[in-house]
Amino acid sequence: MPTISADELHRTAKYFMDNGKASSHAEAMEILESFGLSIVVAPSIGASALEQTALLTLVNVAARTFLGGVEVVGLPECIASTPLYAGRDLRDVVVELGGKLAVSVVLRPTWPIAVIGDVAPVSSDAPQWRLTWSGWRGGVTPAKSGCRLDEAHAIGLSPVLASAACAAEAFAYLSKTHLLAGRRAFGMSLWSPTDDWLDNINEPELSYLPSSLWLIGLGNLGQAFVWALASLDFGGGEKTRVLLQDVDHIAISNHSTSLLSFPKDVGTKKTRVVARWLEQRDFETDIEERLFGQNTRSAASEPRVALCGVDNPEARAALDNAGFGLVVEAGLGAGLDSFRSIGLHTFPASRTAACIWSKQVGQGNVSFREAPAYGSLAEEGMDECGLVRLASRTIAVPFVGVLAGCLVIAEILRRLHGGRGTEVLSVSALSLGDVELVPSANSDPYAFGFVGARSE
């Protein structure tokens, strides 16, 4: 009998099953097992919270996708100061997130290299990216170009953004889906997404963070929202109160997409796992384990701002009715040509959520049932019901969720600092420089509460 089910499927392996590069699930996994990444860090990482945030984000994202291994070279013994894992031994966290510690780079002709901090490019023919950031901007540049931002002063989201951009470029290179991967600067500004991120942009210092948020959905996107929020420096003061809403349990497949899901958590409700992770970082949490829908209402004592990361059109169509003062909703593409796509909406807006999403109710994902990989599973004994369910699962990669998470949290931060809100934004993880954006017509000040922040 076949050993793979829809709840066990590695969601990136499905990309190679659907595009025909793999004739079986096992072959798709072999492709991912040939992917790997070396990360070289400078000694300065021991004293830089921003460099630590970049490293841990990149390890967490890459280890879920590049199954051949993620090795970290040059990491000194130190205690983490990044808000993500403050007070922990940094080496222990790297291993916990799936990385391997190395003394020197083992040159492999197919493994690209990422560098963090003042590290000279390695002698290798493989692509090398420098993770770089400043202010509200983050991304990667070819390491040998010498192009970099100041990297000393930035909001916590910027190195998270740089790490997601690096993982996106590494996947594009390894999967041979973009000829320029490894040979271009690739990033964006979270303050002004349509501007060139390498230019000097007048971005404010980070002073305010949201005092409360309601998170709808705790899968790939919802966990990325949490990771992005936790990367911010609250300066030792009060942190955001977070209401977590989801009904699902963590499945084996969640490890391939969701930053806070690990094999040890399989079978545990997502709300409990995410709440525990947040509470370990001194966030206050509330749990709602009912489906979000037309009958959901926000009480006066509950968060007025919602972040939505579900792919259920019925739930998305109901966002206008719950009594929120502001909703930031993100969705990801699903098919071969769109799984890197990110769409963001905010409400209230010129169109209601019901107007946008009601037309999607009842529509399913495109099925690739006829691809050779599913024929192989049929030969192994999988019945038609299992095959259809497996074939209709979406392709998903964690770095796209992290990019979306940065955009969603930045939308709140921008409004808190007097910046123009966004009504609609569309971008692809293959081309962060091509952003389609419709500004929000609502210019009212953010009126939903804030706590203090500290930027480096």
XYZ file of N, CA, C and O in Angstrom, residues 185-271:
348
model
N 20.135 41.807 -7.900
C 19.678 42.283 -6.601
C 18.185 42.002 -6.506
O 17.432 42.196 -7.462
N 17.745 41.539 -5.322
C 16.378 41.044 -5.197
C 15.859 41.373 -3.804
O 16.309 40.817 -2.807
N 14.931 42.317 -3.727
C 14.384 42.695 -2.427
C 13.290 43.724 -2.592
O 12.789 43.960 -3.697
N 12.902 44.365 -1.489
C 11.864 45.379 -1.563
C 11.868 46.242 -0.308
O 12.493 45.903 0.699
N 11.156 47.358 -0.386
C 10.925 48.228 0.764
C 9.532 47.954 1.297
O 8.552 47.976 0.549
N 9.421 47.728 2.597
C 8.125 47.509 3.215
C 7.408 48.824 3.504
O 6.203 48.832 3.727
N 8.138 49.931 3.490
C 7.513 51.241 3.651
C 6.935 51.723 2.325
O 5.843 52.274 2.269
N 7.677 51.509 1.240
C 7.250 51.970 -0.082
C 7.507 50.861 -1.098
O 8.515 50.879 -1.815
N 6.614 49.861 -1.177
C 6.879 48.650 -1.962
C 7.119 48.872 -3.451
O 7.737 48.022 -4.102
N 6.647 49.980 -4.009
C 6.826 50.198 -5.446
C 8.131 50.917 -5.774
O 8.464 51.069 -6.950
N 8.886 51.368 -4.770
C 10.152 52.054 -5.011
C 11.312 51.065 -5.066
O 11.220 49.937 -4.560
N 12.419 51.498 -5.663
C 13.634 50.681 -5.724
C 14.202 50.533 -4.316
O 14.564 51.521 -3.673
N 14.299 49.321 -3.826
C 14.693 49.086 -2.438
C 16.149 49.446 -2.150
O 16.513 49.618 -0.984
N 16.979 49.582 -3.185
C 18.375 49.947 -2.976
C 18.587 51.459 -2.941
O 19.664 51.934 -2.615
N 17.554 52.227 -3.281
C 17.641 53.683 -3.202
C 17.457 54.145 -1.766
O 16.906 53.423 -0.920
N 17.894 55.370 -1.494
C 17.624 55.970 -0.190
C 16.151 56.356 -0.133
O 15.674 57.166 -0.927
N 15.414 55.762 0.792
C 13.986 56.012 0.940
C 13.754 56.640 2.306
O 14.318 56.195 3.315
N 12.950 57.665 2.353
C 12.666 58.360 3.610
C 11.701 57.522 4.445
O 10.488 57.643 4.330
N 12.258 56.657 5.275
C 11.467 55.744 6.092
C 11.552 56.170 7.559
O 12.626 56.512 8.048
N 10.454 56.123 8.292
C 10.480 56.566 9.693
C 11.135 55.542 10.612
O 11.219 54.352 10.299
N 11.606 56.020 11.765
C 12.037 55.116 12.818
C 10.811 54.377 13.354
O 9.699 54.912 13.377
N 11.004 53.151 13.792
C 9.893 52.379 14.329
C 9.639 52.802 15.777
O 10.507 52.655 16.639
N 8.453 53.342 16.033
C 8.107 53.822 17.372
C 6.904 53.123 17.970
O 6.761 53.075 19.198
N 6.025 52.586 17.124
C 4.751 52.046 17.596
C 4.502 50.660 17.020
O 4.832 50.382 15.872
N 3.888 49.825 17.847
C 3.483 48.484 17.447
C 2.031 48.273 17.859
O 1.550 48.908 18.804
N 1.304 47.388 17.171
C -0.113 47.206 17.507
C -0.284 46.613 18.901
O 0.461 45.713 19.304
N -1.280 47.076 19.625
C -1.501 46.572 20.983
C -2.289 45.270 20.993
O -2.191 44.492 21.956
N -3.068 44.999 19.939
C -3.830 43.749 19.888
C -4.143 43.391 18.445
O -4.359 44.265 17.610
N -4.189 42.083 18.171
C -4.481 41.571 16.838
C -5.291 40.289 16.953
O -5.087 39.491 17.883
N -6.172 40.059 15.997
C -6.965 38.826 15.881
C -6.446 38.096 14.649
O -6.539 38.603 13.527
N -5.886 36.918 14.821
C -5.339 36.139 13.706
C -6.324 35.044 13.317
O -6.680 34.200 14.148
N -6.750 35.068 12.060
C -7.696 34.085 11.533
C -6.934 33.121 10.634
O -6.473 33.485 9.558
N -6.773 31.893 11.094
C -6.017 30.894 10.341
C -4.584 30.820 10.808
O -3.896 31.844 10.868
N -4.110 29.621 11.129
C -2.751 29.449 11.656
C -1.976 28.403 10.865
O -1.217 27.616 11.419
N -2.157 28.434 9.549
C -1.371 27.579 8.673
C -0.113 28.294 8.225
O 0.515 29.037 8.977
N 0.262 28.070 6.978
C 1.446 28.699 6.391
C 1.465 30.206 6.640
O 2.418 30.767 7.195
N 0.387 30.889 6.286
C 0.329 32.339 6.423
C 0.235 32.781 7.880
O 0.961 33.679 8.321
N -0.677 32.188 8.630
C -0.862 32.614 10.009
C 0.393 32.466 10.838
O 0.735 33.349 11.648
N 1.125 31.370 10.637
C 2.370 31.192 11.389
C 3.450 32.154 10.907
O 4.302 32.584 11.692
N 3.414 32.529 9.635
C 4.338 33.550 9.134
C 4.021 34.909 9.758
O 4.927 35.689 10.083
N 2.720 35.236 9.929
C 2.349 36.476 10.616
C 2.958 36.505 12.018
O 3.499 37.526 12.459
N 2.857 35.382 12.717
C 3.355 35.307 14.092
C 4.870 35.477 14.129
O 5.414 36.210 14.961
N 5.569 34.799 13.220
C 7.038 34.907 13.175
C 7.453 36.353 12.897
O 8.359 36.884 13.554
N 6.792 36.991 11.935
C 7.122 38.376 11.596
C 6.847 39.311 12.772
O 7.652 40.199 13.078
N 5.722 39.126 13.436
C 5.397 39.961 14.595
C 6.423 39.785 15.707
O 6.877 40.764 16.311
N 6.829 38.546 15.954
C 7.764 38.265 17.039
C 9.180 38.754 16.744
O 9.998 38.864 17.659
N 9.473 39.055 15.486
C 10.812 39.570 15.141
C 10.991 41.021 15.550
O 12.115 41.537 15.571
N 9.906 41.710 15.877
C 9.963 43.132 16.198
C 10.425 43.342 17.640
O 10.125 42.543 18.531
N 11.131 44.437 17.856
C 11.702 44.730 19.175
C 10.731 45.592 19.972
O 10.547 46.768 19.672
N 10.134 45.009 20.979
C 9.200 45.733 21.835
C 9.919 46.497 22.947
O 9.277 47.114 23.793
N 11.240 46.442 22.945
C 12.015 47.227 23.897
C 11.826 46.833 25.343
O 12.035 47.639 26.251
N 11.413 45.601 25.586
C 11.224 45.149 26.957
C 9.908 45.581 27.571
O 9.642 45.314 28.750
N 9.049 46.253 26.788
C 7.782 46.729 27.305
C 6.633 45.793 26.986
O 6.820 44.625 26.649
N 5.428 46.307 27.073
C 4.224 45.532 26.817
C 4.206 45.031 25.373
O 4.588 45.743 24.459
N 3.741 43.792 25.194
C 3.678 43.202 23.856
C 2.237 43.087 23.366
O 1.283 43.244 24.125
N 2.111 42.824 22.095
C 0.810 42.704 21.462
C 0.006 41.544 22.061
O 0.525 40.446 22.229
N -1.243 41.807 22.364
C -2.166 40.736 22.743
C -2.685 40.109 21.454
O -3.125 40.820 20.547
N -2.653 38.778 21.362
C -2.998 38.093 20.121
C -4.109 37.081 20.375
O -3.975 36.196 21.236
N -5.213 37.219 19.637
C -6.277 36.213 19.656
C -6.046 35.286 18.466
O -5.961 35.737 17.322
N -5.960 33.992 18.730
C -5.609 32.991 17.721
C -6.834 32.147 17.393
O -7.403 31.504 18.279
N -7.239 32.148 16.114
C -8.429 31.397 15.721
C -8.087 30.367 14.649
O -7.609 30.699 13.562
N -8.361 29.099 14.957
C -8.170 27.997 14.009
C -8.830 26.767 14.604
O -8.998 26.681 15.824
N -9.199 25.814 13.769
C -9.826 24.576 14.255
C -8.990 23.346 13.949
O -9.316 22.246 14.401
N -7.913 23.504 13.183
C -7.179 22.338 12.680
C -6.082 21.876 13.623
O -5.565 22.639 14.451
N -5.716 20.601 13.452
C -4.556 20.020 14.120
C -3.358 20.060 13.162
O -3.526 20.050 11.938
N -2.182 20.083 13.714
C -0.977 20.054 12.887
C -0.825 18.666 12.261
O -0.946 17.640 12.947
N -0.603 18.659 10.952
C -0.393 17.418 10.204
C 1.064 17.346 9.752
O 1.801 18.346 9.802
N 1.478 16.181 9.321
C 2.866 16.005 8.873
C 3.205 16.988 7.767
O 4.293 17.570 7.733
N 2.256 17.232 6.852
C 2.524 18.120 5.720
C 2.789 19.562 6.143
O 3.426 20.313 5.414
N 2.304 19.967 7.319
C 2.503 21.350 7.765
C 3.979 21.688 7.984
O 4.381 22.847 7.886
N 4.784 20.674 8.281
C 6.209 20.947 8.485
C 6.862 21.505 7.232
O 7.826 22.264 7.313
N 6.333 21.174 6.066
C 6.948 21.634 4.820
C 6.612 23.082 4.494
O 7.227 23.672 3.606
N 5.658 23.683 5.212
C 5.221 25.035 4.858
C 5.196 26.022 6.015
O 5.328 27.219 5.793
N 5.022 25.556 7.244
C 4.652 26.443 8.352
C 5.767 26.521 9.389
O 6.195 25.502 9.941
N 6.215 27.744 9.708
C 7.434 27.960 10.469
C 7.395 27.459 11.903
O 8.449 27.235 12.507
N 6.232 27.309 12.487
C 6.143 26.894 13.882
C 5.646 25.461 14.022
O 5.340 25.015 15.137
N 5.569 24.710 12.930
C 5.073 23.334 12.939
C 6.236 22.359 12.800
O 7.008 22.436 11.837
N 6.333 21.440 13.754
C 7.408 20.459 13.765
C 6.809 19.065 13.961
O 5.690 18.930 14.477
N 7.540 18.025 13.569
C 6.990 16.668 13.691
C 6.500 16.328 15.096
O 5.507 15.609 15.249
N 7.149 16.852 16.127
C 6.739 16.548 17.496
C 5.346 17.082 17.819
O 4.712 16.649 18.794
N 4.868 18.038 17.009
C 3.569 18.664 17.274
C 2.421 18.039 16.498
O 1.270 18.486 16.636
N 2.697 17.038 15.667
C 1.648 16.436 14.844
C 0.523 15.910 15.737
O 0.763 15.232 16.735
N -0.710 16.276 15.384
C -1.863 15.857 16.161
C -2.317 16.870 17.189
O -3.412 16.751 17.747
N -1.493 17.894 17.456
C -1.845 18.946 18.413
C -2.541 20.082 17.674
O -2.190 20.401 16.541
N -3.519 20.708 18.312
C -4.208 21.819 17.667
C -3.240 22.974 17.423
O -2.412 23.304 18.271
N -3.389 23.594 16.260
C -2.494 24.682 15.881
C -2.562 25.833 16.873
O -1.537 26.468 17.169
N -3.751 26.118 17.378
C -3.882 27.213 18.338
C -2.997 26.993 19.562
O -2.372 27.926 20.060
